Structures are given as structure tokens and as C-alpha cells.
CSV table of C-alpha atoms and ligand atoms in Angstrom, one decimal:
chain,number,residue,atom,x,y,z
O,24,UNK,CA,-78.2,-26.1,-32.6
O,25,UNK,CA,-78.5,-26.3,-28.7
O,26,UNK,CA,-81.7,-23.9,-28.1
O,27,UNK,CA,-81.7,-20.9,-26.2
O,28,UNK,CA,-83.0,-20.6,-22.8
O,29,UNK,CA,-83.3,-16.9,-21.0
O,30,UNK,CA,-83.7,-17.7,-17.8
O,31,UNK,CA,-81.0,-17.0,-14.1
O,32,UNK,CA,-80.9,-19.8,-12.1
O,33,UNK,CA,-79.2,-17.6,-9.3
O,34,UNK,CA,-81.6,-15.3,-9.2
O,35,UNK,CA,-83.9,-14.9,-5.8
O,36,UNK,CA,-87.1,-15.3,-8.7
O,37,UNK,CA,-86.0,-18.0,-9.6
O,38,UNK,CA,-85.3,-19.0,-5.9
O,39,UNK,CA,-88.8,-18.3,-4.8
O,40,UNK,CA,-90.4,-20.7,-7.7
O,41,UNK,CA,-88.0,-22.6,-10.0
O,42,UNK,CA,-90.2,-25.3,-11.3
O,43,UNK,CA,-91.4,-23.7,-14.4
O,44,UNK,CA,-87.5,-23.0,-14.7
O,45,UNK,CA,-86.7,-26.8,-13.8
O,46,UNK,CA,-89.0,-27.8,-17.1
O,47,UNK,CA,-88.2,-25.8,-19.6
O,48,UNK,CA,-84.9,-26.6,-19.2
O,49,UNK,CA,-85.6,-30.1,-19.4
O,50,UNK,CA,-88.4,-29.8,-21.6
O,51,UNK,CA,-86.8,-28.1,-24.3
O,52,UNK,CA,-83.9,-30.2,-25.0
O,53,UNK,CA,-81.1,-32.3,-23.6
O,54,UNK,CA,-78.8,-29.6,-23.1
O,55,UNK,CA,-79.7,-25.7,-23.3
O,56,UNK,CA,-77.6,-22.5,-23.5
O,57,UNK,CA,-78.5,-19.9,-20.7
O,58,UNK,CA,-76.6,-16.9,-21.4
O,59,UNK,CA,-78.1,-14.8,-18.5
O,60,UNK,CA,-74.7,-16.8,-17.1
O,61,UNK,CA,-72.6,-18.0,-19.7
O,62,UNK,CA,-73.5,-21.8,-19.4
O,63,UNK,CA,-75.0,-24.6,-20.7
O,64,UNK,CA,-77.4,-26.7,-18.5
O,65,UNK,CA,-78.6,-30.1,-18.3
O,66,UNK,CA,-82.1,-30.9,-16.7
O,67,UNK,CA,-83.2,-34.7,-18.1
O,68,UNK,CA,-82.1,-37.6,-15.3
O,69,UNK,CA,-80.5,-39.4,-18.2
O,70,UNK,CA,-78.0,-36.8,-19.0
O,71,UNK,CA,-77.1,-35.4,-15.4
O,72,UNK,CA,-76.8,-39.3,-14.4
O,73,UNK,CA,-74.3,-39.9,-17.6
O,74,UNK,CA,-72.0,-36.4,-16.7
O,75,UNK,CA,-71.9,-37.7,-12.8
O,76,UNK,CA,-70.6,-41.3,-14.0
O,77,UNK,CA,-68.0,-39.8,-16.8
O,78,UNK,CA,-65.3,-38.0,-15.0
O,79,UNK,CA,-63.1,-38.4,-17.6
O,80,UNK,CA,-65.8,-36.6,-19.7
O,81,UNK,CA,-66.7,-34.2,-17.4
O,82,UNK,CA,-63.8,-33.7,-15.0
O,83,UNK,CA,-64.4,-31.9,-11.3
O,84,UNK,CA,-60.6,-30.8,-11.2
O,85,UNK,CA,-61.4,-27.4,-13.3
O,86,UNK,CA,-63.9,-26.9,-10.7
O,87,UNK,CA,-67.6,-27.4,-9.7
O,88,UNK,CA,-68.6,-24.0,-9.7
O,89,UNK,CA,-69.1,-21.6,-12.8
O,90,UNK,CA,-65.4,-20.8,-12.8
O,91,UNK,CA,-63.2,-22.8,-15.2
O,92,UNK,CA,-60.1,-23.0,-12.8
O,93,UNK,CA,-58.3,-23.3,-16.2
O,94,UNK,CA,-59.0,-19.5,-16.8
O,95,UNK,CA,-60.0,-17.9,-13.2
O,96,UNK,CA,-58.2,-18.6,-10.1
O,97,UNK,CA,-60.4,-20.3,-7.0
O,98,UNK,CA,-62.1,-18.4,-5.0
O,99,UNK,CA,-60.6,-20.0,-2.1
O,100,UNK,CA,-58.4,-23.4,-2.0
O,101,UNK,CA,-60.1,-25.7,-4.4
O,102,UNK,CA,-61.8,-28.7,-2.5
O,103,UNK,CA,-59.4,-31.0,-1.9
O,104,UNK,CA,-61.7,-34.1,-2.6
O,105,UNK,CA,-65.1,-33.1,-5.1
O,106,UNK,CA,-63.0,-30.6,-7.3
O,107,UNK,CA,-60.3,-33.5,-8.2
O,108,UNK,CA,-59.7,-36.2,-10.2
O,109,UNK,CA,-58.3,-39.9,-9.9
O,110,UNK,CA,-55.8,-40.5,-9.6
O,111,UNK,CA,-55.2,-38.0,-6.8
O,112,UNK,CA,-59.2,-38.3,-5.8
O,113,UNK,CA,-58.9,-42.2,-5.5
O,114,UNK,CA,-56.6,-42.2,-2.5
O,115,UNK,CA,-58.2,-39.1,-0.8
O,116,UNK,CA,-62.0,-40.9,-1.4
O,117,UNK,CA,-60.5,-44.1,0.0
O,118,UNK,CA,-59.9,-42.4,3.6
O,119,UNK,CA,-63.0,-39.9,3.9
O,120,UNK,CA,-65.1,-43.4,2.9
O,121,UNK,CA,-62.9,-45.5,5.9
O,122,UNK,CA,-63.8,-42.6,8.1
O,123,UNK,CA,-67.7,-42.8,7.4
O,124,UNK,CA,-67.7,-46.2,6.5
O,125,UNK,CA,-71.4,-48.0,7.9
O,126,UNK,CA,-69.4,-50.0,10.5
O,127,UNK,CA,-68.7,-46.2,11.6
O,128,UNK,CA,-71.6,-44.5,11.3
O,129,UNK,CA,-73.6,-47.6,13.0
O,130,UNK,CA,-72.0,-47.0,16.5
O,131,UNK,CA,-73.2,-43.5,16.3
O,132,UNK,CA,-77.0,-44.5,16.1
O,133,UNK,CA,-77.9,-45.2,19.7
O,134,UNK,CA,-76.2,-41.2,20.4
O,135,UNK,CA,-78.7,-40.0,17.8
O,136,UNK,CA,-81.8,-42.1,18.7
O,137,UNK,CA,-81.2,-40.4,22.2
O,138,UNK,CA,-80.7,-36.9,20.7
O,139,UNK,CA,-83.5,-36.9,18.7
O,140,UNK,CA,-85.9,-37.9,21.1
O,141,UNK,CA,-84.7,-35.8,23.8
O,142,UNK,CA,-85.1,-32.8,21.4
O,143,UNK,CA,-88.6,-34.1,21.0
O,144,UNK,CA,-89.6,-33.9,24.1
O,145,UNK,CA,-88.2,-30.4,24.5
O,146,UNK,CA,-90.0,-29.2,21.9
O,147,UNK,CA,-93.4,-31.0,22.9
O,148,UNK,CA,-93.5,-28.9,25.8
O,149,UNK,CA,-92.7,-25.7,23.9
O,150,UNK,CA,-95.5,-26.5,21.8
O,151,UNK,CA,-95.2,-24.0,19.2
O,152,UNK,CA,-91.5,-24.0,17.6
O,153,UNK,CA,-89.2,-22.8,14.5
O,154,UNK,CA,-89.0,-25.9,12.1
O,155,UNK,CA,-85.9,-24.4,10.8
O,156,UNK,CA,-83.9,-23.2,13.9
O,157,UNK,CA,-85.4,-25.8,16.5
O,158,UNK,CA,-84.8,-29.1,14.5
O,159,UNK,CA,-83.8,-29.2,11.0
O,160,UNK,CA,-80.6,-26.6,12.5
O,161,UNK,CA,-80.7,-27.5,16.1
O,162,UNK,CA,-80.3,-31.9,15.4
O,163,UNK,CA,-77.3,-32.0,12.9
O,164,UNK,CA,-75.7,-29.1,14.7
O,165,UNK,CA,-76.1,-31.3,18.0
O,166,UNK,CA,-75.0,-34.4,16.8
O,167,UNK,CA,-72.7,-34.0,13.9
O,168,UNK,CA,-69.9,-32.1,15.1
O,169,UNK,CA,-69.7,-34.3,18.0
O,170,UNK,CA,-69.2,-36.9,15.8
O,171,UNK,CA,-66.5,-35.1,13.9
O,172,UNK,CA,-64.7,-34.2,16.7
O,173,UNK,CA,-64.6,-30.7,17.2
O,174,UNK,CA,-64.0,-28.4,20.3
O,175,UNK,CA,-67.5,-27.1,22.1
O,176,UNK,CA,-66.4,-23.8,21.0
O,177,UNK,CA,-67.1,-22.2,17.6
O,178,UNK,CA,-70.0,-24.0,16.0
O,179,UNK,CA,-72.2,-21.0,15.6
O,180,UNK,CA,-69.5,-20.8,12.6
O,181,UNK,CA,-70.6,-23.9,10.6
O,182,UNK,CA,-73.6,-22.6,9.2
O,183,UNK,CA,-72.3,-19.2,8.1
O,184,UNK,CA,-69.2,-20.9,6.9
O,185,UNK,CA,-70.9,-23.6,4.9
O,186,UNK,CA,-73.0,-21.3,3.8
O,187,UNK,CA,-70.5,-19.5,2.1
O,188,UNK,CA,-68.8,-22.7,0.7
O,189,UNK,CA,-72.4,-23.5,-1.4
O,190,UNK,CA,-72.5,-19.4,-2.4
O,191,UNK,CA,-69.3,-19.5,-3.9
O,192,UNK,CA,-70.6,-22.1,-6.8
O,193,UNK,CA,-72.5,-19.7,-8.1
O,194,UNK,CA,-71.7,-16.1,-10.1
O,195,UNK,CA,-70.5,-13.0,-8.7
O,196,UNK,CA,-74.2,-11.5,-7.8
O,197,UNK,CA,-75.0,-10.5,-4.2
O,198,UNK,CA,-75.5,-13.6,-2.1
O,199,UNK,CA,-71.6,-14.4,-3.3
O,200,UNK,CA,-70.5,-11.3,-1.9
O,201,UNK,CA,-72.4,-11.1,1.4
O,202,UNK,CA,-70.4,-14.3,1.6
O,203,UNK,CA,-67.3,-13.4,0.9
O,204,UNK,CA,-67.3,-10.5,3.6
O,205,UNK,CA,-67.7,-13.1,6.2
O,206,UNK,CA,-64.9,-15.3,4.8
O,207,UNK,CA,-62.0,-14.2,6.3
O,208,UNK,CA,-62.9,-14.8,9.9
O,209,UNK,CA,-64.7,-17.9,8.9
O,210,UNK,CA,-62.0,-19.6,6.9
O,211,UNK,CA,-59.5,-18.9,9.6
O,212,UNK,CA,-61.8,-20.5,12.2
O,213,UNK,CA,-62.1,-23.7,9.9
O,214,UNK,CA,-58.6,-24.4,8.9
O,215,UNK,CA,-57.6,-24.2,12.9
O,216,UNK,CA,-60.5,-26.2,13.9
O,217,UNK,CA,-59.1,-29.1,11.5
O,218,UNK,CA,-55.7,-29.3,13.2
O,219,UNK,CA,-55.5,-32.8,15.1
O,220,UNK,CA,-54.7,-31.2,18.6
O,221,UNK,CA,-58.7,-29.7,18.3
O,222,UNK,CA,-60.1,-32.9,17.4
O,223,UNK,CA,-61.1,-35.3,19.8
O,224,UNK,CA,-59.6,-38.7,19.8
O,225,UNK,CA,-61.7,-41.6,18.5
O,226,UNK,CA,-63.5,-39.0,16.4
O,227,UNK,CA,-64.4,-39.2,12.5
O,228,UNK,CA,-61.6,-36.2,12.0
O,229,UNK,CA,-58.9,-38.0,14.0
O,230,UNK,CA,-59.2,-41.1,11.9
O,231,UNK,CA,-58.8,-38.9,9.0
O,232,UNK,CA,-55.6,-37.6,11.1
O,233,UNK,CA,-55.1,-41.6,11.8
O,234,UNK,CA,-55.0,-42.4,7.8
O,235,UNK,CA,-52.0,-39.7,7.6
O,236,UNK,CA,-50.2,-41.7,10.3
O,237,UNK,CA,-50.9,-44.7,8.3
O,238,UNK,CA,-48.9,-43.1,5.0
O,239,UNK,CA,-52.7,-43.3,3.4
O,240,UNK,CA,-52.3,-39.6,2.4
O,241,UNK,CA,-50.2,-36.9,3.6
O,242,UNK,CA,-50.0,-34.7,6.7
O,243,UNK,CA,-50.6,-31.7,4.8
O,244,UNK,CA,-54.3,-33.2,3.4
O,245,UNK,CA,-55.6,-34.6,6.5
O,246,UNK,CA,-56.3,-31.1,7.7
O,247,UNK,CA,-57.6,-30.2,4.3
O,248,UNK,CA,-59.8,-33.7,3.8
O,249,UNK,CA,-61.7,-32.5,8.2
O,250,UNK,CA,-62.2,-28.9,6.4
O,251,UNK,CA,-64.2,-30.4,3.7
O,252,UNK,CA,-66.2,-32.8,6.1
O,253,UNK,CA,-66.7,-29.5,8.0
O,254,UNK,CA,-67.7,-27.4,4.5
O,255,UNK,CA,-70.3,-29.9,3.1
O,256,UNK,CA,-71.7,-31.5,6.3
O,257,UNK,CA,-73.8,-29.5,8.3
O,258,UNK,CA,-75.4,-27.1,5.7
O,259,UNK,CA,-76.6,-30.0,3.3
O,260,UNK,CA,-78.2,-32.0,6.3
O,261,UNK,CA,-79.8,-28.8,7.4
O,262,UNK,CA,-81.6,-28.7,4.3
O,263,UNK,CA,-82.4,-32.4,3.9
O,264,UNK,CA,-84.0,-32.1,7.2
O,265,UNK,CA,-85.9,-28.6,6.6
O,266,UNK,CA,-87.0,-30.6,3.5
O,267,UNK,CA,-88.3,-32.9,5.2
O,268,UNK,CA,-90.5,-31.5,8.0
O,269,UNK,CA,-91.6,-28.9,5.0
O,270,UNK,CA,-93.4,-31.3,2.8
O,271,UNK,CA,-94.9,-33.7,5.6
O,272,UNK,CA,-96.3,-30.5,7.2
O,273,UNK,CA,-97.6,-29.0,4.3
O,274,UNK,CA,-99.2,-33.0,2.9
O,275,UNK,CA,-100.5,-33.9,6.0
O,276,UNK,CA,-101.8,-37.2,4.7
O,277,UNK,CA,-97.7,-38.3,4.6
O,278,UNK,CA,-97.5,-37.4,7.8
O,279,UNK,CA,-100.4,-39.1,9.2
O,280,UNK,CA,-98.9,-42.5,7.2
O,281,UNK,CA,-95.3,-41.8,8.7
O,282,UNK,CA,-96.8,-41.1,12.2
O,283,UNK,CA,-99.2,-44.7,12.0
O,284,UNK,CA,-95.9,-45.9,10.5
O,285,UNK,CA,-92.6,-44.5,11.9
O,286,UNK,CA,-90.4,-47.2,10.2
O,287,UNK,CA,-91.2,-45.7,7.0
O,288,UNK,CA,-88.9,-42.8,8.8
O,289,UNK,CA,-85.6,-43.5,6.2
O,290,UNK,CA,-88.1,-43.4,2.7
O,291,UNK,CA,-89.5,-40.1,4.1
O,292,UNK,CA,-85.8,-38.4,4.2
O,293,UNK,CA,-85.2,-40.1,0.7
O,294,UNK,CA,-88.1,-39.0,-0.6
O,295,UNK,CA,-87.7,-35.0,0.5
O,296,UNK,CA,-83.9,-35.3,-1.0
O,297,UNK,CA,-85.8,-36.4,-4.2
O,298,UNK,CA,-88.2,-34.0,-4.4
O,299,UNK,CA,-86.8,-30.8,-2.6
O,300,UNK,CA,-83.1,-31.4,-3.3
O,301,UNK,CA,-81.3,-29.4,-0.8
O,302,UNK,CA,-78.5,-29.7,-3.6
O,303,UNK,CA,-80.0,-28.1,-6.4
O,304,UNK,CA,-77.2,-27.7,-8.9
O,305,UNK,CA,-73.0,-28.1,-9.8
O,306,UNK,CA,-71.1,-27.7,-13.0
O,307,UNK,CA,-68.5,-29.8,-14.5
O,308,UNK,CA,-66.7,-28.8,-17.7
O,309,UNK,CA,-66.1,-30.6,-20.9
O,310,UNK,CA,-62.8,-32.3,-20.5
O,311,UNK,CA,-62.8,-32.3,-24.4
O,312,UNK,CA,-65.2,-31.9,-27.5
O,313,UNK,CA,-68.2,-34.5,-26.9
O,314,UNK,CA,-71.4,-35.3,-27.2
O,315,UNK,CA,-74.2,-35.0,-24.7
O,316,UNK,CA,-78.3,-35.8,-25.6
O,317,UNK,CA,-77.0,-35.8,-29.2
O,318,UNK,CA,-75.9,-32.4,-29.0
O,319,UNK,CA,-72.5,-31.5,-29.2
O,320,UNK,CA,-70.1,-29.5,-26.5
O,321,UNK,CA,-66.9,-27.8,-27.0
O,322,UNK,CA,-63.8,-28.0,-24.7
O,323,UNK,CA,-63.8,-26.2,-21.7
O,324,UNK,CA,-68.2,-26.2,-22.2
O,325,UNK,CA,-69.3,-25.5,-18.3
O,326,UNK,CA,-72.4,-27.6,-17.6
O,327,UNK,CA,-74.8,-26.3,-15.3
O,328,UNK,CA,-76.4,-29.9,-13.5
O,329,UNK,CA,-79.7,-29.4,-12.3
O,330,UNK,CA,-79.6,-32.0,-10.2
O,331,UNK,CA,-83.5,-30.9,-8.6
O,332,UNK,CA,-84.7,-31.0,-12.5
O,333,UNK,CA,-83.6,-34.7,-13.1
O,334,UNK,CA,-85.1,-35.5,-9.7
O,335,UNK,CA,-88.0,-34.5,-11.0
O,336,UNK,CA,-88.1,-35.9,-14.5
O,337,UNK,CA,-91.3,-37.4,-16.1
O,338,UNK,CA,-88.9,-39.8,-18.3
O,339,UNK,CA,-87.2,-41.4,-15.0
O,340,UNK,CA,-90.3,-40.8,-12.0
O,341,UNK,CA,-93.8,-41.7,-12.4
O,342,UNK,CA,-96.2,-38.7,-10.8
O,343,UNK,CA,-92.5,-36.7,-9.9
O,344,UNK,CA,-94.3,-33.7,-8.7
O,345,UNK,CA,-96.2,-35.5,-5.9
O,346,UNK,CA,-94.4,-36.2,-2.7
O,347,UNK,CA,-95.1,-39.9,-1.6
O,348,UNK,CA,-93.1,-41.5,1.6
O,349,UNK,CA,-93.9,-44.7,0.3
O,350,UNK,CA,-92.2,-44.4,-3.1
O,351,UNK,CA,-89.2,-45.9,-4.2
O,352,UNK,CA,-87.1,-43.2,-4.9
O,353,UNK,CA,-83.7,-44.8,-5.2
O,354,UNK,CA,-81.7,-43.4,-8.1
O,355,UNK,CA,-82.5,-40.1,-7.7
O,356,UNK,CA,-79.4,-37.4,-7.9
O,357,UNK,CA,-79.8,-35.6,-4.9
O,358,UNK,CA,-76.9,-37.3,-3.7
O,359,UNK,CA,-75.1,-37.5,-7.1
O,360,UNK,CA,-73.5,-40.6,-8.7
O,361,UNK,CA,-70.1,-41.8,-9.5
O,362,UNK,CA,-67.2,-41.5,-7.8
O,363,UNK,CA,-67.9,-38.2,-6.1
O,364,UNK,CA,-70.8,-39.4,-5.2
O,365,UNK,CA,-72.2,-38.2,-1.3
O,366,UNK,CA,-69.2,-39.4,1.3
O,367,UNK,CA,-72.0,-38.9,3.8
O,368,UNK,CA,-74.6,-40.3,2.9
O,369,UNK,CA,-74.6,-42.8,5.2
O,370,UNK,CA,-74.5,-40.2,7.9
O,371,UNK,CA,-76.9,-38.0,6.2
O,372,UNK,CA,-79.4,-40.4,6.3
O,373,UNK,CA,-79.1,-41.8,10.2
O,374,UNK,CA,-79.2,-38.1,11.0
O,375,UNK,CA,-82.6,-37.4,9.0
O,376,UNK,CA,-84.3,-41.2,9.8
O,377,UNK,CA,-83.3,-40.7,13.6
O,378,UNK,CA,-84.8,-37.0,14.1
O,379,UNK,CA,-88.2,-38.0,11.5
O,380,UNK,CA,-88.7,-41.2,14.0
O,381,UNK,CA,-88.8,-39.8,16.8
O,382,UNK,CA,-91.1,-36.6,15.9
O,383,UNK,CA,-93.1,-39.4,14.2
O,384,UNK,CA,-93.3,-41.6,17.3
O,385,UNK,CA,-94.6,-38.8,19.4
O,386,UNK,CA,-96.3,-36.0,17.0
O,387,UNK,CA,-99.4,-36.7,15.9
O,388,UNK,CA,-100.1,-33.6,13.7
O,389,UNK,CA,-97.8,-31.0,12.5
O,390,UNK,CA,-99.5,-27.4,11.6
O,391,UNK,CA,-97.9,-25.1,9.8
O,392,UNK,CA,-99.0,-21.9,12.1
O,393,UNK,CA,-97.0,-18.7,9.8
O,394,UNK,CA,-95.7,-18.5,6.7
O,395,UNK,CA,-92.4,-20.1,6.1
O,396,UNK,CA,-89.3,-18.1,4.9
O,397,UNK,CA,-87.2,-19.1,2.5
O,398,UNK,CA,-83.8,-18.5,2.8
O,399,UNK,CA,-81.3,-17.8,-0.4
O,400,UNK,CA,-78.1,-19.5,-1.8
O,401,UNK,CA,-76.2,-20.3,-5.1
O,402,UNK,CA,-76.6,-23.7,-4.1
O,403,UNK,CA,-78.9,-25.2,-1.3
O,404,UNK,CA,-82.8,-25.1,-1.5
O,405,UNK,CA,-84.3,-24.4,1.9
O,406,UNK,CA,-85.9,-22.3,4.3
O,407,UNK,CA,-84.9,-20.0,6.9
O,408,UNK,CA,-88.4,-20.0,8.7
O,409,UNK,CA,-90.9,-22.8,9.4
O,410,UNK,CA,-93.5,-21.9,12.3
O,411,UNK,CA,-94.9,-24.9,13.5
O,412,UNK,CA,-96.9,-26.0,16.2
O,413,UNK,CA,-96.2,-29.5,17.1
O,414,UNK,CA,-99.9,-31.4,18.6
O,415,UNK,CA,-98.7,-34.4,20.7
O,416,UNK,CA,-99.6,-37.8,20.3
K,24,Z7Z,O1,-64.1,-30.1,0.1
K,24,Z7Z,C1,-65.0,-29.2,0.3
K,24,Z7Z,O2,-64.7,-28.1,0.8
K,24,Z7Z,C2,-66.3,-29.5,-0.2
K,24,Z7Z,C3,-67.2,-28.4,-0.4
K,24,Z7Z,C4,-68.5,-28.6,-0.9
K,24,Z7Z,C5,-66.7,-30.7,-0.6
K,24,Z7Z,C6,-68.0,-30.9,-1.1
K,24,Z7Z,C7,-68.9,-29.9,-1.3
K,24,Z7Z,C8,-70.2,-30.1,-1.9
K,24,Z7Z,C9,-71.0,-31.1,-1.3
K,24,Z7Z,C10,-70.6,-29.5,-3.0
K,24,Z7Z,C11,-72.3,-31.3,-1.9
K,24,Z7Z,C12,-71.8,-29.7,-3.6
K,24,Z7Z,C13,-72.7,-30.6,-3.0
């Protein structure tokens, strides 16, 4: 018998404090029923690691939301690269992981090391500034679609739109349907802004244009394969980030060992995906009748991951409630596993090493001056608000 859990893990209650959530799923068994939304869920790192290396288990292509694509129609275009399957995935992964390959993303470093410290000093002599709006929104949203490509105009979409993209995971409650008000607009702003003539040559989006060329995949997907750097990159760095700056300002002793120490710049951003994960949860659904933790799962079974649960997990993290730069904390599932694993990482994490060194090289306290806001979606942890004041070095 899979146990019983009554709890909503789209609720703005649970928002505002899901750890107790986070273990009693976990706690209780492998896998859990929660019929507040219809689903099972999985909370142990063992189990979410095992669904997120078994596609043919737990295939994406029915969707990675909480509708079964078999019985309810998208709620937009499916995503043309997480909610497939190989083959089809195989040759689409192949070009988004050319496109943000490390040779790639390496030329891009010196652009950000400049950003990030030019945004330093900025805010230095503002003194006291928005965590939220003035770095963790302000860095990716300065550097990232640069890097993509895009035209100078429109970028005060990204957020709203990938905002919506990470809403629509969820059920039909409130946050889904402030969404999908926006949509329209939004998604009509997105497809044109993935068209080659609005990309800029020698940009991340033209090589995916480039691999079309190349008979890699076809000119109808290189559009589609830009929209989905331009759905899932901006909001999830955003988070990372806020993440971040959130837990070194609120443990000030991490931040006194990252500021002594500003190499350790790349385990702090690791670390906050671990224990904050931006990324809190996806579904898959049972390809066929299995077996998960012992426990067993019909056909067509959606699985809610809770990816921040596993991260989290007592059999897989020694202290995982305590937030330590220094840790190892490799393995965790903030990025997933397998072959849908993060396409941009590797971008993710220049972005968050580049903006923490340079606030380490030059900050030597950060003081939480207000208190911070949380913001609210189906998907994404983070805030909306983080007063700060920064003290100089
Ligand atoms: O292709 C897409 O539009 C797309 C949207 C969301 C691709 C990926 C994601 C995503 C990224 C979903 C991270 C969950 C976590």
C-alpha cells in the first residue's frame, strides 16, 4: 500500500515553508500518494536519481507537468527538447549541447568577469540595494541574452515569460492563470524573437540556426530549440543567484569564508542549487506498470519529483539542512540527471561564479536591512525582495 500524504505542494503555505512538507514526503515512504493533486510523489535522492536516469521508465514525451499529454492537450507547444524522448530528443540534445558546449561558454567568461564587477561597483556606491532586482535579475538579464543573441529590444519579456513557462507545470490554481493572461503577448514576442534574422550572428541562437544549415535538425526546430533556451534560461539563473546571495547573507560566517576566499566562488553557487533548489519539482509518468522503492506504479502513474527533497536527504547528505560553501555537493538534483539533464549548466554556473566573485572580492559584509519577499510559482523557489546593504571591503 503506497501511504497517503494530505498535503498541496502548489499551495502559497506550502510556498512560504515546505520543509516539514519536503520530509514527510520523504520520511514516510519511497513513494506517496497526495490526492490534494492527483499524484504520486517521490522525495528520497535514490528514487528521484533512478526516475531521471530511466527514461524509458519514466518517459518526458507525455509531459513534465501534471498533465498526461496522453489525456489533456498542452497547454502550449510541448517543449521541443525536456518533454521528448530519444530518439527524436537525441538529435535535438546533440545541437543545444554543441551550442553551450565548454569551448563555448569559456569565450564568454572575460564578458562576464567584466560585467559582474562593473555591476559591483555600481552598486557599491548605491550602498543600499534590492538583492533580487539589482543582481540576482539585473546580471543574467545583462549578460545572457547577449549571449543568445537577441535584439536590445524586448527583454523586459523574459522574466514574465519564463515565468509563465515554470507556472504552467503546475495545476490549474491561481498562479497558472495569472499566467496564462499574460501568454498571448508573451508567446508571440518569443516565437519572433527566435527567427534567425533577430539573432545576432556568432551568437549561441545562430549556431542553433547554423546546426539547421548543417541538416543536424530541421528549419522548422531551430526556432523552436532558441525558444526553449529563451523559456528555461533566464528565470532558473535568476533563482540560482537569489539563492545564493540569500543564504550567504542570512549565514554570515559563509560569507566571511567566501569573501577571505573568493575562489571558493563556484562551490558557493553549487552549494545554494543544493540547498535552495531554484527547481523545486517535475513529473514524469509511468511509461508502463513498474516498480519504484519497492512499491508498485500503474501505467500512466504521474510522479511528482521533488527534486529540493532529495537535495536534502539524510540518506544521500551528511548535516543537509546546513548550508556549507565548502561542501562537496556534487550529485545533487538541482540540475537533474540523465539525459535531460541541465543543457546549461555550464553557463548557469559561469554566470553564478562570475557575479559571487566579484561581490566577494569587494564586499566585505552583506546585511540583510528588510525583510525579504518571497515571490510564488508552480515551479521556481525564490524571492521577489532581498534588501540589502552592501559594506565595502
Ligand atoms: O523547451 C522549453 O520550453 C523548456 C521549458 C522549461 C525547456 C526546459 C524547461 C525546464 C527547465 C523545465 C528546467 C524544468 C526545469
Amino acid at each position: 500500500m503506497i501511504p497517503e500524504i494530505d498535503l498541496d505542494p502548489f499551495s502559497t503555505a506550502f510556498f512560504d515553508d515546505p520543509y516539514p512538507g519536503h520530509a514527510a514526503v520523504r520520511e514516510t515512504a519511497p513513494v506517496v500518494w497526495l490526492p490534494a493533486i492527483g499524484s504520486y510523489g517521490v522525495g528520497r535522492h535514490a528514487e528521484v536519481h533512478h526516475m531521471l536516469m530511466h527514461w524509458e521508465e519514466y518517459p518526458s514525451s507525455r509531459g513534465v507537468g501534471i498533465r498526461d499529454y496522453k489525456v489533456h492537450p498542452p497547454l502550449r507547444g510541448p517543449s521541443m527538447i525536456l518533454e521528448t524522448d530519444p530518439p527524436l530528443h537525441t538529435t535535438r540534445r546533440a545541437v543545444l549541447n554543441q551550442a553551450l558546449a565548454p569551448a563555448v561558454v569559456r569565450g564568454l567568461r572575460p564578458a562576464f568577469e567584466a560585467a559582474a564587477a562593473a555591476l559591483v561597483e555600481r552598486l557599491l556606491e548605491q550602498g543600499e540595494i534590492d538583492g533580487i532586482a539589482d543582481i540576482a535579475e539585473a546580471f543574467p538579464l545583462g549578460v545572457f541574452p547577449d549571449a543568445l543573441g537577441m535584439e536590445p529590444g524586448g527583454r523586459e519579456n523574459l522574466l514574465p515569460f519564463g515565468n509563465f513557462v515554470f507556472n504552467s507545470m503546475g495545476p490549474d490554481n491561481a498562479l497558472l492563470a495569472a499566467s496564462l493572461a499574460e501568454l498571448p503577448a508573451l508567446a508571440e514576442w518569443a516565437t519572433r524573437q527566435s527567427q534567425r534574422d533577430r539573432l545576432r550572428p556568432g551568437s549561441i541562437g545562430m549556431m542553433i540556426h547554423e546546426a539547421a544549415d548543417a541538416g543536424a535538425i530541421s528549419h522548422q526546430e531551430a526556432p523552436l530549440l532558441v525558444r526553449a533556451l529563451l523559456s528555461a534560461g533566464v528565470d532558473t539563473t535568476v533563482n540560482g543567484l537569489g539563492a545564493a546571495l540569500f543564504n550567504l547573507a542570512r549565514f554570515p560566517d559563509q560569507w566571511a569564508r567566501l569573501h577571505g576566499e573568493p575562489g571558493l566562488a563556484r562551490g558557493a553557487f553549487e552549494e545554494a542549487v543544493r540547498f535552495e533548489s531554484p527547481v523545486q519539482t517535475f513529473f514524469r509518468t509511468a511509461g508502463a506498470d513498474t516498480e519504484l522503492g519497492g512499491m508498485a506504479l500503474p501505467e500512466g502513474a504521474k510522479v511528482l519529483m521533488f527534486l529540493a527533497a532529495a537535495n536534502r536527504d539524510p540518506r544521500r547528505w551528511e548535516s543537509p539542512d546546513s548550508f556549507d560553501i565548502t561542501r562537496n555537493a556534487g550529485g545533487h538534483v538541482g540540475f537533474g540527471a540523465g539525459i535531460h539533464m541541465c543543457v546549461g549548466q555550464i553557463l548557469a554556473r559561469l554566470e553564478g561564479e562570475a557575479m559571487l566573485a566579484a561581490l566577494a572580492k569587494r564586499v566585505a559584509r552583506l546585511e540583510i536591512t528588510g525583510t525579504p519577499v518571497r515571490r510564488y510559482n508552480n515551479t521556481l523557489r525564490g524571492l521577489r525582495s532581498l534588501p540589502l546593504r552592501l559594506h565595502a571591503a
